[in-house]
Amino acid sequence: MIADAEGFRLLPDHLDRAGQQELVALVGALAQEAPFTRYVMPRTGRPFSIDMTNAGSQGWIADRQSYRYSLVHPVTGRPWPAIPPALLDLWRALTDYPHDPECCLINHYRGEGARLSLHRDEDEEAMDAPILNISLGDTAIFRLGGLRRNDPTRSFPVTSGSIMVFAGPARLYYHGVDRLRVGSSRLLPDGGRLNLTLRRVTRPTP
Ligand code: SIN
Ligand code: FE2
């Protein structure tokens, strides 16, 4: 495990092969209900290089207007499917947050050219809740910065089955994905990488 004093943790290969396969199957079922979509970025309208969908009462979306949470899928207009119990179990086991997450954002990196530029997750109201990040499939070259955009960054490989937790001050670390090591895993039938992030969006009512 790699941990820092500000609340970042990397648990390499936390899930065994069967656990990873179970999550891949769950994502397949979720995507039947809530198809993967290629969002565009606000203002520029430039498309992301990855496809996204969600589970949960809240789903993260992007369009020309803004980045935001939505109660419904932007294409189907239907509520997102529920977060599967196996994912809630991981959240309860690996975070000490007393409430369940409301969003599971699912990113699909299909292969060469799929990346995610350095950003912070800051569209949530519940900034005190951690973010739990699960990797499946091809290894990602992950980039981790600090609390300010100009802080030094480092990059390291994140393998299939690895889990990262961004808690405490590290909840607001800049982060991104430089690229995949395409072909490094055989977990997904068509290759590529799935990334799941569990997030609390609204502040729980006391
Ligand atoms: C994200 O920042 O939303 C996902 C990062 C990743 O793919 O690991
Ligand atoms: Fe993020």
PDB file of C-alpha atoms and ligand atoms in Angstrom:
ATOM      1  CA  MET A   1       0.000   0.000   0.000  1.00  0.00           C
ATOM      2  CA  ILE A   2       1.120   3.538  -0.755  1.00  0.00           C
ATOM      3  CA  ALA A   3      -0.311   6.170   1.581  1.00  0.00           C
ATOM      4  CA  ASP A   4       0.471   9.795   2.236  1.00  0.00           C
ATOM      5  CA  ALA A   5      -0.166  12.014   5.214  1.00  0.00           C
ATOM      6  CA  GLU A   6      -2.955  13.925   3.465  1.00  0.00           C
ATOM      7  CA  GLY A   7      -5.329  10.999   2.965  1.00  0.00           C
ATOM      8  CA  PHE A   8      -4.332   9.446  -0.354  1.00  0.00           C
ATOM      9  CA  ARG A   9      -4.063   5.641  -0.444  1.00  0.00           C
ATOM     10  CA  LEU A  10      -3.230   3.222  -3.254  1.00  0.00           C
ATOM     11  CA  LEU A  11      -4.083  -0.423  -2.615  1.00  0.00           C
ATOM     12  CA  PRO A  12      -2.365  -2.263  -5.464  1.00  0.00           C
ATOM     13  CA  ASP A  13      -4.149  -5.393  -6.746  1.00  0.00           C
ATOM     14  CA  HIS A  14      -6.695  -5.210  -3.933  1.00  0.00           C
ATOM     15  CA  LEU A  15      -9.298  -7.252  -5.827  1.00  0.00           C
ATOM     16  CA  ASP A  16      -8.479 -10.778  -6.904  1.00  0.00           C
ATOM     17  CA  ARG A  17      -9.269 -12.001 -10.409  1.00  0.00           C
ATOM     18  CA  ALA A  18     -12.732 -13.318  -9.453  1.00  0.00           C
ATOM     19  CA  GLY A  19     -13.576 -10.044  -7.743  1.00  0.00           C
ATOM     20  CA  GLN A  20     -12.501  -8.114 -10.822  1.00  0.00           C
ATOM     21  CA  GLN A  21     -14.544 -10.362 -13.109  1.00  0.00           C
ATOM     22  CA  GLU A  22     -17.577  -9.874 -10.911  1.00  0.00           C
ATOM     23  CA  LEU A  23     -17.296  -6.096 -11.268  1.00  0.00           C
ATOM     24  CA  VAL A  24     -16.794  -6.326 -15.035  1.00  0.00           C
ATOM     25  CA  ALA A  25     -20.017  -8.350 -15.274  1.00  0.00           C
ATOM     26  CA  LEU A  26     -21.835  -5.784 -13.152  1.00  0.00           C
ATOM     27  CA  VAL A  27     -20.650  -2.966 -15.396  1.00  0.00           C
ATOM     28  CA  GLY A  28     -21.859  -4.910 -18.442  1.00  0.00           C
ATOM     29  CA  ALA A  29     -25.323  -5.175 -16.903  1.00  0.00           C
ATOM     30  CA  LEU A  30     -25.372  -1.502 -15.864  1.00  0.00           C
ATOM     31  CA  ALA A  31     -24.391  -0.434 -19.385  1.00  0.00           C
ATOM     32  CA  GLN A  32     -27.398  -2.305 -20.788  1.00  0.00           C
ATOM     33  CA  GLU A  33     -29.622  -0.018 -18.756  1.00  0.00           C
ATOM     34  CA  ALA A  34     -27.526   3.138 -18.991  1.00  0.00           C
ATOM     35  CA  PRO A  35     -25.470   3.060 -22.209  1.00  0.00           C
ATOM     36  CA  PHE A  36     -21.954   4.504 -22.320  1.00  0.00           C
ATOM     37  CA  THR A  37     -21.954   7.997 -23.802  1.00  0.00           C
ATOM     38  CA  ARG A  38     -19.195  10.218 -25.214  1.00  0.00           C
ATOM     39  CA  TYR A  39     -19.666  13.558 -23.470  1.00  0.00           C
ATOM     40  CA  VAL A  40     -18.351  16.855 -24.791  1.00  0.00           C
ATOM     41  CA  MET A  41     -16.643  19.517 -22.705  1.00  0.00           C
ATOM     42  CA  PRO A  42     -18.363  22.740 -21.709  1.00  0.00           C
ATOM     43  CA  ARG A  43     -17.785  25.768 -23.948  1.00  0.00           C
ATOM     44  CA  THR A  44     -15.317  24.138 -26.395  1.00  0.00           C
ATOM     45  CA  GLY A  45     -17.634  21.226 -27.215  1.00  0.00           C
ATOM     46  CA  ARG A  46     -14.566  19.033 -27.610  1.00  0.00           C
ATOM     47  CA  PRO A  47     -15.352  15.367 -26.989  1.00  0.00           C
ATOM     48  CA  PHE A  48     -13.700  13.408 -24.203  1.00  0.00           C
ATOM     49  CA  SER A  49     -11.459  10.536 -25.311  1.00  0.00           C
ATOM     50  CA  ILE A  50     -13.311   8.131 -22.995  1.00  0.00           C
ATOM     51  CA  ASP A  51     -16.913   6.961 -22.691  1.00  0.00           C
ATOM     52  CA  MET A  52     -18.881   7.361 -19.491  1.00  0.00           C
ATOM     53  CA  THR A  53     -21.989   6.174 -17.724  1.00  0.00           C
ATOM     54  CA  ASN A  54     -23.182   6.073 -14.111  1.00  0.00           C
ATOM     55  CA  ALA A  55     -24.969   4.125 -11.460  1.00  0.00           C
ATOM     56  CA  GLY A  56     -26.621   5.726  -8.458  1.00  0.00           C
ATOM     57  CA  SER A  57     -29.210   8.333  -7.634  1.00  0.00           C
ATOM     58  CA  GLN A  58     -26.888  10.960  -9.142  1.00  0.00           C
ATOM     59  CA  GLY A  59     -24.844  10.670 -12.330  1.00  0.00           C
ATOM     60  CA  TRP A  60     -21.974  12.895 -13.425  1.00  0.00           C
ATOM     61  CA  ILE A  61     -22.512  14.361 -16.890  1.00  0.00           C
ATOM     62  CA  ALA A  62     -20.916  16.961 -19.144  1.00  0.00           C
ATOM     63  CA  ASP A  63     -22.281  18.937 -22.055  1.00  0.00           C
ATOM     64  CA  ARG A  64     -21.708  22.317 -23.708  1.00  0.00           C
ATOM     65  CA  GLN A  65     -23.309  24.048 -20.713  1.00  0.00           C
ATOM     66  CA  SER A  66     -21.513  22.544 -17.731  1.00  0.00           C
ATOM     67  CA  TYR A  67     -20.135  19.673 -15.735  1.00  0.00           C
ATOM     68  CA  ARG A  68     -22.814  18.624 -13.262  1.00  0.00           C
ATOM     69  CA  TYR A  69     -24.789  15.855 -11.637  1.00  0.00           C
ATOM     70  CA  SER A  70     -28.029  14.691 -13.172  1.00  0.00           C
ATOM     71  CA  LEU A  71     -30.772  12.430 -11.856  1.00  0.00           C
ATOM     72  CA  VAL A  72     -31.288  10.973 -15.322  1.00  0.00           C
ATOM     73  CA  HIS A  73     -29.235   9.641 -18.226  1.00  0.00           C
ATOM     74  CA  PRO A  74     -28.832  12.465 -20.759  1.00  0.00           C
ATOM     75  CA  VAL A  75     -29.775  10.273 -23.729  1.00  0.00           C
ATOM     76  CA  THR A  76     -32.391   7.855 -22.389  1.00  0.00           C
ATOM     77  CA  GLY A  77     -33.907  10.338 -19.916  1.00  0.00           C
ATOM     78  CA  ARG A  78     -34.238   7.510 -17.410  1.00  0.00           C
ATOM     79  CA  PRO A  79     -32.905   7.396 -13.829  1.00  0.00           C
ATOM     80  CA  TRP A  80     -29.515   5.705 -13.481  1.00  0.00           C
ATOM     81  CA  PRO A  81     -29.486   2.091 -12.284  1.00  0.00           C
ATOM     82  CA  ALA A  82     -28.747   1.552  -8.597  1.00  0.00           C
ATOM     83  CA  ILE A  83     -25.184   1.137  -7.348  1.00  0.00           C
ATOM     84  CA  PRO A  84     -24.670  -2.638  -6.990  1.00  0.00           C
ATOM     85  CA  PRO A  85     -24.292  -3.949  -3.400  1.00  0.00           C
ATOM     86  CA  ALA A  86     -20.769  -5.271  -4.126  1.00  0.00           C
ATOM     87  CA  LEU A  87     -19.618  -1.698  -4.712  1.00  0.00           C
ATOM     88  CA  LEU A  88     -21.369  -0.378  -1.617  1.00  0.00           C
ATOM     89  CA  ASP A  89     -19.587  -3.127   0.354  1.00  0.00           C
ATOM     90  CA  LEU A  90     -16.210  -1.903  -0.914  1.00  0.00           C
ATOM     91  CA  TRP A  91     -17.071   1.681   0.046  1.00  0.00           C
ATOM     92  CA  ARG A  92     -18.116   0.595   3.543  1.00  0.00           C
ATOM     93  CA  ALA A  93     -14.983  -1.517   3.968  1.00  0.00           C
ATOM     94  CA  LEU A  94     -12.438   0.962   2.653  1.00  0.00           C
ATOM     95  CA  THR A  95     -13.755   4.352   3.758  1.00  0.00           C
ATOM     96  CA  ASP A  96     -14.886   5.474   7.171  1.00  0.00           C
ATOM     97  CA  TYR A  97     -17.567   7.774   5.780  1.00  0.00           C
ATOM     98  CA  PRO A  98     -20.866   7.075   7.623  1.00  0.00           C
ATOM     99  CA  HIS A  99     -23.121   7.399   4.550  1.00  0.00           C
ATOM    100  CA  ASP A 100     -23.301   5.566   1.264  1.00  0.00           C
ATOM    101  CA  PRO A 101     -22.077   7.026  -2.014  1.00  0.00           C
ATOM    102  CA  GLU A 102     -24.701   8.397  -4.407  1.00  0.00           C
ATOM    103  CA  CYS A 103     -22.780   8.128  -7.655  1.00  0.00           C
ATOM    104  CA  CYS A 104     -20.661   5.516  -9.329  1.00  0.00           C
ATOM    105  CA  LEU A 105     -19.125   7.154 -12.386  1.00  0.00           C
ATOM    106  CA  ILE A 106     -17.901   4.538 -14.838  1.00  0.00           C
ATOM    107  CA  ASN A 107     -15.188   5.544 -17.304  1.00  0.00           C
ATOM    108  CA  HIS A 108     -14.330   3.360 -20.276  1.00  0.00           C
ATOM    109  CA  TYR A 109     -10.869   3.868 -21.779  1.00  0.00           C
ATOM    110  CA  ARG A 110     -11.013   1.918 -25.001  1.00  0.00           C
ATOM    111  CA  GLY A 111      -7.339   1.950 -25.952  1.00  0.00           C
ATOM    112  CA  GLU A 112      -4.641   4.094 -27.515  1.00  0.00           C
ATOM    113  CA  GLY A 113      -5.362   7.815 -27.161  1.00  0.00           C
ATOM    114  CA  ALA A 114      -7.738   7.432 -24.215  1.00  0.00           C
ATOM    115  CA  ARG A 115      -6.730   9.784 -21.418  1.00  0.00           C
ATOM    116  CA  LEU A 116      -8.058  12.214 -18.853  1.00  0.00           C
ATOM    117  CA  SER A 117      -6.349  15.534 -18.287  1.00  0.00           C
ATOM    118  CA  LEU A 118      -5.362  16.796 -14.871  1.00  0.00           C
ATOM    119  CA  HIS A 119      -8.434  17.923 -12.909  1.00  0.00           C
ATOM    120  CA  ARG A 120     -10.051  17.961  -9.499  1.00  0.00           C
ATOM    121  CA  ASP A 121     -13.385  16.358  -8.657  1.00  0.00           C
ATOM    122  CA  GLU A 122     -15.209  19.450  -7.454  1.00  0.00           C
ATOM    123  CA  ASP A 123     -18.826  19.210  -8.614  1.00  0.00           C
ATOM    124  CA  GLU A 124     -19.947  17.536  -5.394  1.00  0.00           C
ATOM    125  CA  GLU A 125     -21.419  19.297  -2.365  1.00  0.00           C
ATOM    126  CA  ALA A 126     -20.118  16.667   0.058  1.00  0.00           C
ATOM    127  CA  MET A 127     -16.430  17.494  -0.249  1.00  0.00           C
ATOM    128  CA  ASP A 128     -15.774  15.895   3.143  1.00  0.00           C
ATOM    129  CA  ALA A 129     -16.641  12.463   1.740  1.00  0.00           C
ATOM    130  CA  PRO A 130     -13.813  10.457   0.196  1.00  0.00           C
ATOM    131  CA  ILE A 131     -13.647   9.251  -3.388  1.00  0.00           C
ATOM    132  CA  LEU A 132     -12.988   5.583  -4.032  1.00  0.00           C
ATOM    133  CA  ASN A 133     -11.394   4.724  -7.383  1.00  0.00           C
ATOM    134  CA  ILE A 134     -11.395   1.159  -8.788  1.00  0.00           C
ATOM    135  CA  SER A 135      -9.349   0.075 -11.825  1.00  0.00           C
ATOM    136  CA  LEU A 136     -10.188  -2.881 -14.093  1.00  0.00           C
ATOM    137  CA  GLY A 137      -8.361  -4.032 -17.216  1.00  0.00           C
ATOM    138  CA  ASP A 138      -5.356  -2.383 -18.829  1.00  0.00           C
ATOM    139  CA  THR A 139      -2.853  -0.655 -16.553  1.00  0.00           C
ATOM    140  CA  ALA A 140      -3.252   3.126 -16.423  1.00  0.00           C
ATOM    141  CA  ILE A 141      -0.377   5.536 -16.112  1.00  0.00           C
ATOM    142  CA  PHE A 142      -1.983   7.656 -13.428  1.00  0.00           C
ATOM    143  CA  ARG A 143      -0.895  11.221 -12.696  1.00  0.00           C
ATOM    144  CA  LEU A 144      -1.208  12.581  -9.192  1.00  0.00           C
ATOM    145  CA  GLY A 145      -0.636  16.181  -8.243  1.00  0.00           C
ATOM    146  CA  GLY A 146      -1.373  18.123  -5.108  1.00  0.00           C
ATOM    147  CA  LEU A 147      -3.918  20.626  -3.900  1.00  0.00           C
ATOM    148  CA  ARG A 148      -2.900  23.356  -6.331  1.00  0.00           C
ATOM    149  CA  ARG A 149      -2.871  23.022 -10.091  1.00  0.00           C
ATOM    150  CA  ASN A 150       0.794  24.020 -10.240  1.00  0.00           C
ATOM    151  CA  ASP A 151       1.971  21.608  -7.532  1.00  0.00           C
ATOM    152  CA  PRO A 152       4.485  19.033  -8.743  1.00  0.00           C
ATOM    153  CA  THR A 153       2.940  15.835 -10.092  1.00  0.00           C
ATOM    154  CA  ARG A 154       4.150  12.253 -10.212  1.00  0.00           C
ATOM    155  CA  SER A 155       3.011   9.378 -12.352  1.00  0.00           C
ATOM    156  CA  PHE A 156       2.777   5.697 -11.519  1.00  0.00           C
ATOM    157  CA  PRO A 157       1.117   2.600 -12.973  1.00  0.00           C
ATOM    158  CA  VAL A 158      -2.257   1.505 -11.596  1.00  0.00           C
ATOM    159  CA  THR A 159      -2.988  -2.135 -12.342  1.00  0.00           C
ATOM    160  CA  SER A 160      -6.256  -4.027 -12.669  1.00  0.00           C
ATOM    161  CA  GLY A 161      -7.899  -4.648  -9.313  1.00  0.00           C
ATOM    162  CA  SER A 162      -6.128  -1.724  -7.663  1.00  0.00           C
ATOM    163  CA  ILE A 163      -8.098   0.729  -5.567  1.00  0.00           C
ATOM    164  CA  MET A 164      -7.258   4.315  -4.684  1.00  0.00           C
ATOM    165  CA  VAL A 165      -8.872   6.321  -1.905  1.00  0.00           C
ATOM    166  CA  PHE A 166      -8.829  10.105  -1.906  1.00  0.00           C
ATOM    167  CA  ALA A 167      -9.812  11.151   1.605  1.00  0.00           C
ATOM    168  CA  GLY A 168      -9.276  14.177   3.824  1.00  0.00           C
ATOM    169  CA  PRO A 169      -7.260  16.946   2.158  1.00  0.00           C
ATOM    170  CA  ALA A 170      -6.276  14.527  -0.648  1.00  0.00           C
ATOM    171  CA  ARG A 171      -9.947  14.486  -1.678  1.00  0.00           C
ATOM    172  CA  LEU A 172      -9.093  17.582  -3.680  1.00  0.00           C
ATOM    173  CA  TYR A 173      -5.823  16.427  -5.216  1.00  0.00           C
ATOM    174  CA  TYR A 174      -5.396  17.107  -8.897  1.00  0.00           C
ATOM    175  CA  HIS A 175      -5.255  13.864 -10.840  1.00  0.00           C
ATOM    176  CA  GLY A 176      -5.575  12.414 -14.317  1.00  0.00           C
ATOM    177  CA  VAL A 177      -4.678   9.536 -16.594  1.00  0.00           C
ATOM    178  CA  ASP A 178      -1.792  10.041 -19.042  1.00  0.00           C
ATOM    179  CA  ARG A 179      -2.403   6.895 -21.054  1.00  0.00           C
ATOM    180  CA  LEU A 180      -3.006   3.157 -20.923  1.00  0.00           C
ATOM    181  CA  ARG A 181      -0.537   0.353 -21.277  1.00  0.00           C
ATOM    182  CA  VAL A 182      -2.636  -1.064 -24.063  1.00  0.00           C
ATOM    183  CA  GLY A 183      -2.765  -4.850 -24.001  1.00  0.00           C
ATOM    184  CA  SER A 184      -1.387  -5.174 -20.473  1.00  0.00           C
ATOM    185  CA  SER A 185      -4.482  -7.016 -19.212  1.00  0.00           C
ATOM    186  CA  ARG A 186      -6.811  -9.652 -20.585  1.00  0.00           C
ATOM    187  CA  LEU A 187      -9.603  -8.947 -18.132  1.00  0.00           C
ATOM    188  CA  LEU A 188     -11.884  -7.145 -20.590  1.00  0.00           C
ATOM    189  CA  PRO A 189     -12.831  -9.147 -23.683  1.00  0.00           C
ATOM    190  CA  ASP A 190     -12.159  -6.186 -25.987  1.00  0.00           C
ATOM    191  CA  GLY A 191      -9.225  -4.824 -23.990  1.00  0.00           C
ATOM    192  CA  GLY A 192      -9.024  -1.336 -22.542  1.00  0.00           C
ATOM    193  CA  ARG A 193      -9.728  -0.160 -19.029  1.00  0.00           C
ATOM    194  CA  LEU A 194     -12.770   0.458 -16.870  1.00  0.00           C
ATOM    195  CA  ASN A 195     -12.539   2.879 -13.989  1.00  0.00           C
ATOM    196  CA  LEU A 196     -15.216   3.220 -11.337  1.00  0.00           C
ATOM    197  CA  THR A 197     -15.331   6.121  -8.926  1.00  0.00           C
ATOM    198  CA  LEU A 198     -17.709   6.111  -5.995  1.00  0.00           C
ATOM    199  CA  ARG A 199     -18.744   9.563  -4.826  1.00  0.00           C
ATOM    200  CA  ARG A 200     -21.016  11.158  -2.300  1.00  0.00           C
ATOM    201  CA  VAL A 201     -22.689  14.089  -4.045  1.00  0.00           C
ATOM    202  CA  THR A 202     -25.144  15.756  -1.620  1.00  0.00           C
ATOM    203  CA  ARG A 203     -24.510  16.557   2.003  1.00  0.00           C
ATOM    204  CA  PRO A 204     -26.373  14.085   4.212  1.00  0.00           C
ATOM    205  CA  THR A 205     -29.163  15.655   6.238  1.00  0.00           C
ATOM    206  CA  PRO A 206     -28.302  15.509   9.944  1.00  0.00           C
TER     207      PRO A 206
HETATM  208  C1  SIN B   1     -11.490  10.251 -12.671  1.00  0.00           C
HETATM  209  O1  SIN B   1     -10.679  11.101 -12.374  1.00  0.00           O
HETATM  210  O2  SIN B   1     -12.704  10.453 -12.674  1.00  0.00           O
HETATM  211  C2  SIN B   1     -11.047   8.877 -13.068  1.00  0.00           C
HETATM  212  C3  SIN B   1      -9.598   8.645 -13.025  1.00  0.00           C
HETATM  213  C4  SIN B   1      -9.265   7.242 -13.460  1.00  0.00           C
HETATM  214  O3  SIN B   1      -9.673   6.836 -14.547  1.00  0.00           O
HETATM  215  O4  SIN B   1      -8.586   6.529 -12.719  1.00  0.00           O
HETATM  216 FE   FE2 B   2     -11.454  12.703 -11.252  1.00  0.00          FE
END
